[in-house]
Coordinates of C-alpha atoms in Angstrom, one line a residue:
M1424 CA 29.6 68.7 88.7
R1425 CA 31.6 69.3 85.6
R1426 CA 31.8 66.7 82.9
T1427 CA 35.1 66.4 81.1
P1428 CA 34.9 65.8 77.3
F1429 CA 37.2 63.3 75.7
V1430 CA 38.2 62.4 72.2
I1431 CA 38.1 59.2 70.3
A1432 CA 39.7 59.0 66.8
V1433 CA 37.2 58.3 64.0
A1434 CA 37.7 55.0 62.3
S1435 CA 37.0 54.8 58.5
L1436 CA 38.6 51.6 57.4
T1437 CA 37.7 49.3 54.5
L1438 CA 37.2 45.6 55.1
L1439 CA 39.6 43.6 53.0
F1440 CA 37.2 40.7 52.5
P1441 CA 33.7 42.0 53.1
T1442 CA 31.1 39.3 53.4
A1443 CA 27.9 39.3 51.3
A1444 CA 25.8 40.0 54.4
H1445 CA 28.1 42.9 55.3
A1446 CA 27.8 44.4 51.8
T1447 CA 24.0 44.3 51.8
A1448 CA 23.1 45.1 55.4
P1449 CA 22.9 48.7 56.5
P1450 CA 25.8 49.9 58.6
A1451 CA 25.5 50.4 62.3
P1452 CA 24.8 53.9 63.4
P1453 CA 27.8 56.0 64.5
S1454 CA 28.7 56.1 68.2
F1455 CA 29.5 59.4 70.1
G1456 CA 32.8 59.6 71.9
T1457 CA 31.3 62.3 74.3
A1458 CA 27.8 61.9 75.6
G1459 CA 25.3 64.7 75.3
G1460 CA 24.7 66.9 78.3
R1461 CA 25.9 70.1 79.8
Y1462 CA 29.5 71.1 79.7
E1463 CA 31.5 74.0 81.1
R1464 CA 34.0 74.2 78.3
P1465 CA 34.0 73.6 74.5
V1466 CA 33.3 70.0 73.6
S1467 CA 35.7 68.0 71.4
L1468 CA 33.4 65.4 69.9
A1469 CA 34.6 62.4 68.0
L1470 CA 32.4 59.9 66.3
R1471 CA 33.1 56.3 65.4
A1472 CA 31.6 54.2 62.6
E1473 CA 32.2 50.6 61.6
R1474 CA 34.7 49.6 59.0
G1475 CA 34.0 50.8 55.5
A1476 CA 31.4 53.4 56.5
T1477 CA 31.5 57.1 56.1
I1478 CA 30.0 59.5 58.6
R1479 CA 28.0 62.5 57.5
Y1480 CA 26.6 64.9 60.0
T1481 CA 24.5 68.0 60.6
L1482 CA 24.4 70.6 63.3
D1483 CA 20.9 72.0 62.7
G1484 CA 18.6 69.2 63.8
T1485 CA 18.0 67.8 60.3
T1486 CA 18.7 64.3 59.2
P1487 CA 22.1 63.9 57.3
T1488 CA 22.0 63.0 53.7
R1489 CA 24.7 62.1 51.2
A1490 CA 24.9 65.8 50.4
D1491 CA 25.9 66.8 54.0
R1492 CA 29.4 67.2 55.4
V1493 CA 31.7 64.2 55.8
L1494 CA 33.5 63.9 59.1
V1495 CA 37.2 63.5 58.1
P1496 CA 38.7 60.4 59.7
G1497 CA 40.8 61.3 62.7
R1498 CA 39.1 64.7 63.2
A1499 CA 36.7 65.7 65.9
L1500 CA 34.0 68.3 65.9
R1501 CA 34.6 71.3 68.2
L1502 CA 31.4 72.5 69.8
T1503 CA 31.5 76.0 71.3
K1504 CA 27.8 76.7 71.7
D1505 CA 24.6 74.8 72.3
T1506 CA 24.3 72.3 69.5
N1507 CA 22.3 69.3 68.3
V1508 CA 24.6 66.8 66.5
T1509 CA 23.0 64.2 64.2
A1510 CA 25.1 61.6 62.4
V1511 CA 24.5 58.9 59.8
A1512 CA 26.8 56.2 58.6
F1513 CA 26.9 55.5 54.9
R1514 CA 28.4 52.5 53.2
G1515 CA 27.8 51.7 49.5
G1516 CA 24.1 52.3 48.8
R1517 CA 23.0 51.8 52.4
S1518 CA 22.7 54.1 55.4
S1519 CA 22.3 53.7 59.1
V1520 CA 19.5 55.1 61.2
P1521 CA 20.3 58.6 62.4
V1522 CA 21.6 59.2 65.9
S1523 CA 21.5 62.5 67.7
A1524 CA 22.8 64.1 70.9
G1525 CA 22.3 67.6 72.4
Y1526 CA 25.1 69.6 74.0
L1527 CA 24.7 72.6 76.2
V1528 CA 28.0 74.5 76.3
R1529 CA 28.4 76.9 79.2
G1530 CA 31.3 78.7 80.8
K1531 CA 32.7 78.1 84.3
E1532 CA 30.4 80.7 85.9
K1533 CA 28.3 79.1 88.5
P1534 CA 24.6 79.7 88.5
V1535 CA 22.8 80.8 91.7
A1536 CA 20.3 78.0 91.2
R1537 CA 19.4 75.2 88.8
L1538 CA 15.9 74.0 88.4
V1539 CA 14.1 71.5 86.2
V1540 CA 10.6 72.6 85.2
M1541 CA 8.2 70.0 83.9
S1542 CA 4.5 69.4 83.8
D1543 CA 1.7 67.0 82.7
V1544 CA 3.5 63.8 83.5
H1545 CA 0.1 61.9 83.6
I1546 CA 1.4 58.8 85.3
G1547 CA -1.1 56.0 85.8
S1548 CA 0.9 52.8 86.4
H1549 CA 4.3 51.5 87.2
E1550 CA 4.1 49.2 84.1
K1551 CA 3.9 52.1 81.6
S1552 CA 6.0 54.6 83.5
D1553 CA 8.9 52.9 85.3
R1554 CA 11.3 52.6 82.4
K1555 CA 10.3 55.9 80.9
Y1556 CA 11.1 57.8 84.0
E1557 CA 14.4 56.0 84.5
S1558 CA 15.3 57.3 81.0
F1559 CA 13.9 60.8 81.8
F1560 CA 15.9 61.0 85.1
D1561 CA 19.0 59.8 83.2
T1562 CA 18.5 62.7 80.9
I1563 CA 18.0 65.1 83.8
G1564 CA 21.2 63.8 85.3
S1565 CA 23.1 64.4 82.1
V1566 CA 22.3 68.1 82.2
F1567 CA 22.0 68.8 86.0
P1568 CA 23.6 65.9 88.0
E1569 CA 22.3 67.5 91.2
P1570 CA 19.4 70.0 90.4
D1571 CA 18.5 72.3 93.2
A1572 CA 14.8 71.8 92.5
I1573 CA 12.5 69.9 90.3
L1574 CA 9.1 71.6 89.7
S1575 CA 6.4 69.3 88.5
N1576 CA 3.8 71.8 87.5
G1577 CA 0.5 70.0 87.7
D1578 CA -1.3 67.0 86.3
M1579 CA 0.9 64.3 87.8
I1580 CA -1.9 61.8 87.3
N1581 CA -4.8 61.5 84.9
D1582 CA -7.9 61.7 87.1
N1583 CA -11.1 62.8 85.4
G1584 CA -13.4 62.6 88.4
D1585 CA -13.2 58.9 88.3
G1586 CA -11.5 58.2 91.7
R1587 CA -7.9 57.8 90.6
G1588 CA -6.4 60.0 93.3
G1589 CA -4.5 57.0 94.6
D1590 CA -2.3 57.2 91.5
H1591 CA -0.4 60.0 93.2
R1592 CA 1.2 57.3 95.3
I1593 CA 2.6 55.8 92.1
V1594 CA 4.1 59.2 91.0
S1595 CA 5.6 59.6 94.4
E1596 CA 7.2 56.1 94.3
I1597 CA 8.6 56.6 90.8
F1598 CA 10.1 60.0 91.6
R1599 CA 11.5 59.0 94.9
A1600 CA 13.1 55.8 93.4
N1601 CA 14.8 57.8 90.7
L1602 CA 16.0 60.6 93.0
E1603 CA 17.6 58.0 95.1
R1604 CA 19.1 56.2 92.1
K1605 CA 20.6 59.4 90.7
G1606 CA 21.9 60.6 94.1
M1607 CA 19.8 63.7 94.0
D1608 CA 19.5 63.7 97.8
D1609 CA 19.3 67.4 98.3
T1610 CA 17.0 68.2 95.3
Q1611 CA 13.8 69.9 96.3
V1612 CA 10.6 68.6 94.6
L1613 CA 7.8 71.2 94.4
L1614 CA 4.4 70.4 93.0
S1615 CA 1.4 72.4 91.8
H1616 CA -2.2 71.3 91.6
G1617 CA -3.6 70.6 88.1
N1618 CA -7.0 69.8 86.7
H1619 CA -6.2 66.1 86.5
D1620 CA -4.7 65.8 90.0
A1621 CA -7.9 64.8 91.9
S1622 CA -8.2 66.6 95.2
L1623 CA -5.8 68.6 97.3
A1624 CA -6.3 66.0 100.0
D1625 CA -5.1 63.2 97.7
M1626 CA -2.0 65.2 96.9
R1627 CA -1.3 65.8 100.6
A1628 CA -1.8 62.1 101.4
H1629 CA 0.6 60.6 98.9
Y1630 CA 3.6 63.0 98.7
P1631 CA 6.2 64.0 101.2
R1632 CA 5.0 67.2 103.0
A1633 CA 8.0 69.1 101.7
W1634 CA 6.8 68.5 98.1
F1635 CA 3.4 70.1 98.5
P1636 CA 3.6 72.3 101.6
D1637 CA 0.3 74.2 101.1
S1638 CA -1.7 75.6 104.0
G1639 CA -5.1 74.5 102.7
G1640 CA -5.7 76.2 99.4
G1641 CA -3.1 74.5 97.1
Y1642 CA -0.7 77.4 97.1
Y1643 CA 2.5 78.1 99.0
E1644 CA 5.8 80.0 99.1
S1645 CA 9.2 78.3 98.9
T1646 CA 12.8 79.4 98.5
V1647 CA 15.4 77.7 96.2
R1648 CA 18.9 78.8 96.9
G1649 CA 17.6 82.1 98.2
L1650 CA 15.3 82.7 95.3
H1651 CA 11.6 83.3 96.0
L1652 CA 9.3 80.7 94.4
F1653 CA 5.6 80.9 94.5
T1654 CA 3.3 78.0 93.6
V1655 CA -0.3 79.1 92.8
N1656 CA -3.4 77.0 92.4
T1657 CA -4.8 77.9 89.0
E1658 CA -7.8 75.7 89.6
T1659 CA -9.2 78.4 91.9
Y1660 CA -7.1 81.5 91.5
D1661 CA -9.6 84.0 90.1
S1662 CA -12.3 83.1 92.7
D1663 CA -10.0 82.6 95.6
R1664 CA -9.7 86.0 97.3
A1665 CA -7.4 84.8 100.0
Q1666 CA -4.9 83.4 97.4
R1667 CA -4.9 86.6 95.4
A1668 CA -4.4 88.7 98.5
W1669 CA -1.5 86.5 99.6
L1670 CA 0.3 86.6 96.3
K1671 CA -0.1 90.3 95.7
K1672 CA 1.0 91.1 99.3
R1673 CA 4.1 89.0 99.1
L1674 CA 5.1 90.3 95.6
A1675 CA 4.7 93.9 96.8
E1676 CA 6.8 93.2 99.9
I1677 CA 9.6 91.7 97.8
A1678 CA 9.4 94.5 95.2
A1679 CA 9.7 97.1 98.0
D1680 CA 13.3 96.2 98.6
P1681 CA 15.5 97.9 96.1
A1682 CA 17.9 95.0 96.3
N1683 CA 15.3 92.8 94.6
V1684 CA 14.8 95.0 91.5
R1685 CA 16.8 92.8 89.2
T1686 CA 16.4 89.5 91.0
P1687 CA 13.9 87.1 89.3
V1688 CA 10.9 85.9 91.3
L1689 CA 9.7 82.4 90.1
V1690 CA 6.1 81.5 90.0
Q1691 CA 4.6 78.2 88.9
G1692 CA 1.0 77.4 88.2
H1693 CA -0.6 74.7 86.1
R1694 CA -2.7 76.8 83.7
P1695 CA -1.3 79.5 81.4
A1696 CA -2.1 83.1 82.1
P1697 CA -4.3 84.9 79.4
G1698 CA -2.5 87.1 76.9
T1699 CA 0.9 85.5 77.4
A1700 CA 2.7 82.4 76.1
M1701 CA 1.5 80.6 72.9
D1702 CA -0.8 83.6 72.1
G1703 CA -2.9 82.7 75.2
Q1704 CA -4.0 79.3 74.0
Q1705 CA -5.8 77.3 76.7
A1706 CA -5.3 80.0 79.2
S1707 CA -7.5 80.9 82.2
N1708 CA -7.4 83.2 85.3
P1709 CA -7.2 86.7 83.8
R1710 CA -6.8 88.1 87.3
L1711 CA -3.5 86.2 87.5
T1712 CA -2.2 88.2 84.5
E1713 CA -3.5 91.3 86.2
D1714 CA -1.9 90.6 89.5
L1715 CA 1.5 89.8 88.0
A1716 CA 1.5 92.8 85.7
A1717 CA 3.1 95.1 88.3
H1718 CA 6.1 92.8 88.7
P1719 CA 8.5 92.5 85.7
Q1720 CA 10.8 90.4 87.8
V1721 CA 8.3 87.5 87.7
I1722 CA 9.0 84.5 85.5
Y1723 CA 5.7 82.5 85.4
F1724 CA 5.9 78.8 84.3
S1725 CA 2.8 77.1 83.2
G1726 CA 1.8 73.7 81.7
H1727 CA -1.7 72.3 81.0
S1728 CA -1.8 73.0 77.3
H1729 CA 0.7 70.3 76.3
L1730 CA 1.8 72.8 73.6
N1731 CA 5.3 72.1 72.6
I1732 CA 8.3 74.2 73.6
N1733 CA 9.9 74.1 70.1
D1734 CA 7.6 77.0 69.2
E1735 CA 9.1 80.4 69.9
R1736 CA 5.7 81.6 71.1
S1737 CA 6.3 79.5 74.2
V1738 CA 8.1 82.4 75.8
H1739 CA 6.4 85.8 76.1
Q1740 CA 7.1 89.1 77.7
R1741 CA 5.0 92.2 78.2
D1742 CA 4.5 93.0 81.9
F1743 CA 6.4 89.9 83.1
T1744 CA 7.9 86.8 81.6
A1745 CA 5.6 83.9 80.8
V1746 CA 7.0 80.5 79.8
N1747 CA 5.1 77.4 78.6
D1748 CA 6.8 74.4 80.0
G1749 CA 5.5 71.8 77.6
S1750 CA 4.6 68.3 78.7
M1751 CA 6.3 65.1 79.9
S1752 CA 3.6 62.8 78.4
Y1753 CA 2.8 64.0 74.9
V1754 CA 2.9 67.4 73.1
E1755 CA 0.3 69.2 71.1
M1756 CA 0.4 71.7 68.3
D1757 CA -2.1 74.3 67.4
H1758 CA -5.3 72.9 66.0
G1759 CA -6.2 73.4 62.3
Y1760 CA -3.3 71.5 60.8
Q1761 CA -2.7 68.1 59.4
A1762 CA 0.0 65.6 60.0
I1763 CA 1.4 62.9 57.7
T1764 CA 0.6 59.4 59.0
E1765 CA 0.8 55.9 57.5
K1766 CA -2.8 56.2 56.5
G1767 CA -2.4 59.6 54.8
L1768 CA -3.0 63.1 56.0
A1769 CA -4.9 63.3 59.3
D1770 CA -6.2 66.1 61.5
R1771 CA -3.6 65.3 64.1
F1772 CA -2.4 67.8 66.7
E1773 CA -0.6 65.4 69.1
A1774 CA 2.8 63.7 69.1
P1775 CA 4.4 61.3 71.6
T1776 CA 7.2 63.8 72.4
A1777 CA 8.2 64.5 76.0
Q1778 CA 9.9 67.8 77.0
A1779 CA 11.1 69.7 80.0
M1780 CA 13.0 73.0 80.8
F1781 CA 16.3 73.3 82.5
V1782 CA 16.6 76.7 84.2
E1783 CA 19.8 78.3 85.3
V1784 CA 19.5 81.5 87.3
Y1785 CA 22.7 83.6 87.2
R1786 CA 23.2 87.0 89.0
D1787 CA 22.6 89.0 85.8
R1788 CA 20.3 86.7 83.8
T1789 CA 18.2 83.5 83.6
E1790 CA 19.0 80.9 81.0
I1791 CA 16.1 78.6 80.0
A1792 CA 17.2 75.5 78.0
R1793 CA 14.6 73.5 76.1
V1794 CA 15.3 69.7 76.2
N1795 CA 13.6 66.7 74.7
M1796 CA 13.2 63.7 77.0
A1797 CA 11.9 61.7 74.0
A1798 CA 11.2 63.0 70.5
D1799 CA 11.6 60.0 68.3
K1800 CA 9.3 60.0 65.3
H1801 CA 6.1 58.0 66.0
D1802 CA 2.4 58.5 65.3
I1803 CA 0.4 58.9 68.5
Y1804 CA -2.0 56.2 67.1
T1805 CA -0.8 52.6 66.9
G1806 CA -3.1 50.2 65.2
G1807 CA -5.9 52.7 65.5
T1808 CA -5.5 53.1 69.2
W1809 CA -4.3 56.4 70.8
S1810 CA -1.3 55.9 73.0
A1811 CA 1.6 58.1 74.2
D1812 CA 3.3 55.2 76.1
W1813 CA 6.3 54.8 73.8
Q1814 CA 9.0 53.0 75.8
P1815 CA 12.8 53.6 75.8
P1816 CA 15.4 53.6 74.6
Y1817 CA 14.9 57.0 73.0
A1818 CA 17.4 58.0 70.3
S1819 CA 16.5 61.6 70.8
A1820 CA 16.9 61.7 74.7
G1821 CA 18.6 64.9 75.7
T1822 CA 18.4 66.7 72.4
L1823 CA 17.6 70.4 72.3
A1824 CA 14.1 71.6 71.3
G1825 CA 15.4 75.0 70.4
P1826 CA 18.0 77.6 71.4
A1827 CA 18.0 78.6 75.1
W1828 CA 16.0 81.7 76.1
T1829 CA 17.8 84.4 78.1
V1830 CA 15.8 86.6 80.4
R1831 CA 17.6 89.7 81.6
L1832 CA 16.2 92.3 84.1
K1833 CA 17.8 95.5 82.9
G1834 CA 17.0 98.9 84.5
S1835 CA 16.3 100.4 87.9
S1836 CA 12.5 100.7 87.7
P1837 CA 9.7 98.3 86.6
Q1838 CA 9.1 100.3 83.4
Q1839 CA 12.8 100.3 82.4
I1840 CA 12.9 96.5 82.9
K1841 CA 9.8 96.1 80.7
D1842 CA 11.2 98.4 78.0
A1843 CA 14.3 96.1 77.8
F1844 CA 12.3 92.9 77.4
T1845 CA 13.3 90.7 74.4
Y1846 CA 10.4 88.4 73.8
T1847 CA 7.6 90.9 73.2
D1848 CA 4.9 91.0 70.5
A1849 CA 6.6 94.1 69.0
R1850 CA 9.9 92.2 68.6
R1851 CA 8.5 89.1 67.1
N1852 CA 10.5 87.5 64.4
T1853 CA 9.7 88.8 60.9
T1854 CA 12.1 86.6 58.8
A1855 CA 10.3 84.3 56.4
P1856 CA 11.4 80.7 55.6
K1857 CA 13.2 80.1 52.3
F1858 CA 13.3 77.1 50.0
T1859 CA 17.0 76.4 49.4
D1860 CA 16.7 73.3 47.2
R1861 CA 16.7 74.0 43.5
R1862 CA 13.7 71.7 43.0
P1863 CA 11.8 71.7 46.3
L1864 CA 8.8 69.9 44.9
A1865 CA 8.6 66.5 43.1
L1866 CA 6.2 63.7 42.5
V1867 CA 7.3 60.3 43.7
D1868 CA 5.8 56.9 44.1
G1869 CA 4.3 56.8 40.6
G1870 CA 2.7 60.3 41.1
R1871 CA 0.8 59.3 44.2
T1872 CA 3.0 61.3 46.5
L1873 CA 4.1 65.0 46.6
R1874 CA 7.6 65.3 48.1
V1875 CA 8.4 68.7 49.6
R1876 CA 12.1 69.4 50.4
Q1877 CA 12.0 71.2 53.7
A1878 CA 12.6 74.9 53.6
R1879 CA 15.0 76.7 56.0
D1880 CA 14.2 79.3 58.6
D1881 CA 16.2 81.2 61.2
Q1882 CA 13.9 79.6 63.9
M1883 CA 11.8 76.8 62.5
V1884 CA 9.3 76.0 59.7
H1885 CA 6.0 75.3 61.4
H1886 CA 3.9 74.1 58.5
Y1887 CA 3.3 74.2 54.7
R1888 CA 0.3 75.6 52.9
V1889 CA -0.3 73.1 50.1
D1890 CA -2.8 73.8 47.4
I1891 CA -3.3 71.6 44.3
E1892 CA -5.9 72.4 41.7
N1893 CA -7.1 71.2 38.3
T1894 CA -6.0 74.0 36.0
A1895 CA -8.9 73.5 33.6
T1896 CA -11.8 73.4 36.2
G1897 CA -10.3 75.1 39.2
T1898 CA -11.3 72.1 41.3
K1899 CA -9.2 71.6 44.4
L1900 CA -7.4 68.3 44.5
L1901 CA -5.9 69.1 47.9
S1902 CA -5.9 72.1 50.2
S1903 CA -4.1 71.6 53.5
K1904 CA -1.8 73.1 56.1
V1905 CA 0.7 70.3 56.7
L1906 CA 2.8 70.3 59.8
S1907 CA 6.6 70.2 59.2
E1908 CA 7.3 67.6 61.9
Y1909 CA 9.5 70.1 63.7
Y1910 CA 8.6 68.5 67.0
F1911 CA 10.6 65.3 66.1
M1912 CA 14.3 64.9 66.5
P1913 CA 16.0 64.7 64.0
R1914 CA 13.6 66.5 61.7
P1915 CA 13.1 64.9 58.3
N1916 CA 14.6 66.7 55.3
S1917 CA 11.5 66.1 53.2
L1918 CA 7.9 65.5 53.7
D1919 CA 6.1 62.9 51.5
I1920 CA 2.5 64.0 51.3
P1921 CA 0.0 61.4 49.9
L1922 CA -2.2 62.7 47.2
P1923 CA -5.9 61.9 46.4
A1924 CA -6.5 60.2 43.1
T1925 CA -6.1 62.4 40.1
E1926 CA -8.1 62.5 36.9
K1927 CA -6.2 60.8 34.1
G1928 CA -4.9 63.3 31.6
A1929 CA -5.9 66.3 33.6
R1930 CA -3.4 69.1 34.3
Y1931 CA -2.7 70.2 37.8
V1932 CA -0.7 73.0 39.5
T1933 CA 0.7 72.7 43.0
R1934 CA 1.4 75.8 45.1
V1935 CA 3.4 75.5 48.3
R1936 CA 4.5 78.1 50.9
A1937 CA 6.5 77.4 54.0
V1938 CA 5.3 79.2 57.1
D1939 CA 7.0 79.8 60.5
A1940 CA 5.4 79.9 63.9
H1941 CA 4.8 83.6 63.7
G1942 CA 3.0 83.4 60.3
N1943 CA 5.9 84.6 58.1
A1944 CA 5.5 82.8 54.8
S1945 CA 8.0 82.0 52.1
R1946 CA 7.6 82.8 48.4
E1947 CA 5.4 80.4 46.6
T1948 CA 6.9 77.5 44.8
T1949 CA 5.0 75.6 42.2
L1950 CA 4.9 72.3 40.3
R1951 CA 2.8 71.5 37.3
F1952 CA 2.0 67.9 36.5
R1953 CA -0.5 65.8 34.5
G1954 CA -2.7 63.1 36.1

């Protein structure tokens, strides 16, 4: 289904007799004339603000400031490629909250198949999940009104050996209600077994047979629009000789047909394969990596880790393509970093962000779009209690977590296809971030906070190395790797890092480097101050 963009003129009028309340209250956020989603032509996007307000916008996922571009009244933005648009209304000294929308701009070429790939939904009740999944399915419908398949790649529930297998019934009810509500009558749903999914028997008992058509071991073969799709059970793969033999035999049979050389074979399994996506973090089943190695046509989707899909390491190619599909409940970052919270820096590696992948298989390539279901800025702790149950509406729903990945199978032999891979270790990004602000560091809040103006990168800044020391004694006031909050949408333009108490009159030097996901570091920027 093609969505037709339309244009609404931008209003920028001044109130003749503004009231006192109007003068002091922040303006309402701008409205978007064309909703975010997938389009088959360039998008003419108009924005509207209330009278007397000026709209400023960005196209790079950052939060607009007074230094960013003004949308000229009466003009519309023309979007010709995948874009996140974020807008803020300014009036006088006040500004609105930012609003964002993501646009996937495609041509009229029709894909062979469209699949949504998600994992780790961790549903446990209707109360906490009904509204969330209405929002999530609305986002799915804005991109793929009628997806050919939805893959839910393990951990549908949160069973920890405590008898919660019946929660699969809740997942089934929520999914079926939303499929019916969105008119996705012909959409296949295909599930894999995860470590929090209780038993295989529980899965068979609570879902339609077509959603989990295993023959006893939690693995099975499907077709989606003629494409081969294999679901493996990564809870048993290495030790399950029958499962390994089945997968190797079927892959060999498919590869034996020359017509299949450049046709992708999709595989889903809950746990990552070692030595692949996200540098192999939280991976298992080395024999799965071994068994897939002879088949460069394979695109293997995995979840389990909850590691976010903003990170370019979430796609990896060597012998086959491996893709980390993120999480629909909350995301994680690598351990060893700190996040800024209301209570100061904390060893935080989780955020209440939900993400999924939208996969379009064409005859000569596979496009994998990364989409946020919810990426509003929140701390995963509320009042000291851990919770990922943030409820809609989500201002970030449908925004893009990064540029789409394109997988091409070029060549007439397995080795030629591998040689043409794009997302290999040898071709990793080597461009370091740069600070573009003339004064990227400043003390604010009476010297109690270090403000870091975010650096720029061709992909994303992952974190900042922050070191502050007493110049006389060499004593460290602070030494931390601070996450850049790249997993929120929109991203903040600056980070306010709370500082420990300083010694009155002592002199300090601050050294900061911006680092991307591949470890490329910017030049050091410094700030000297007195306590």
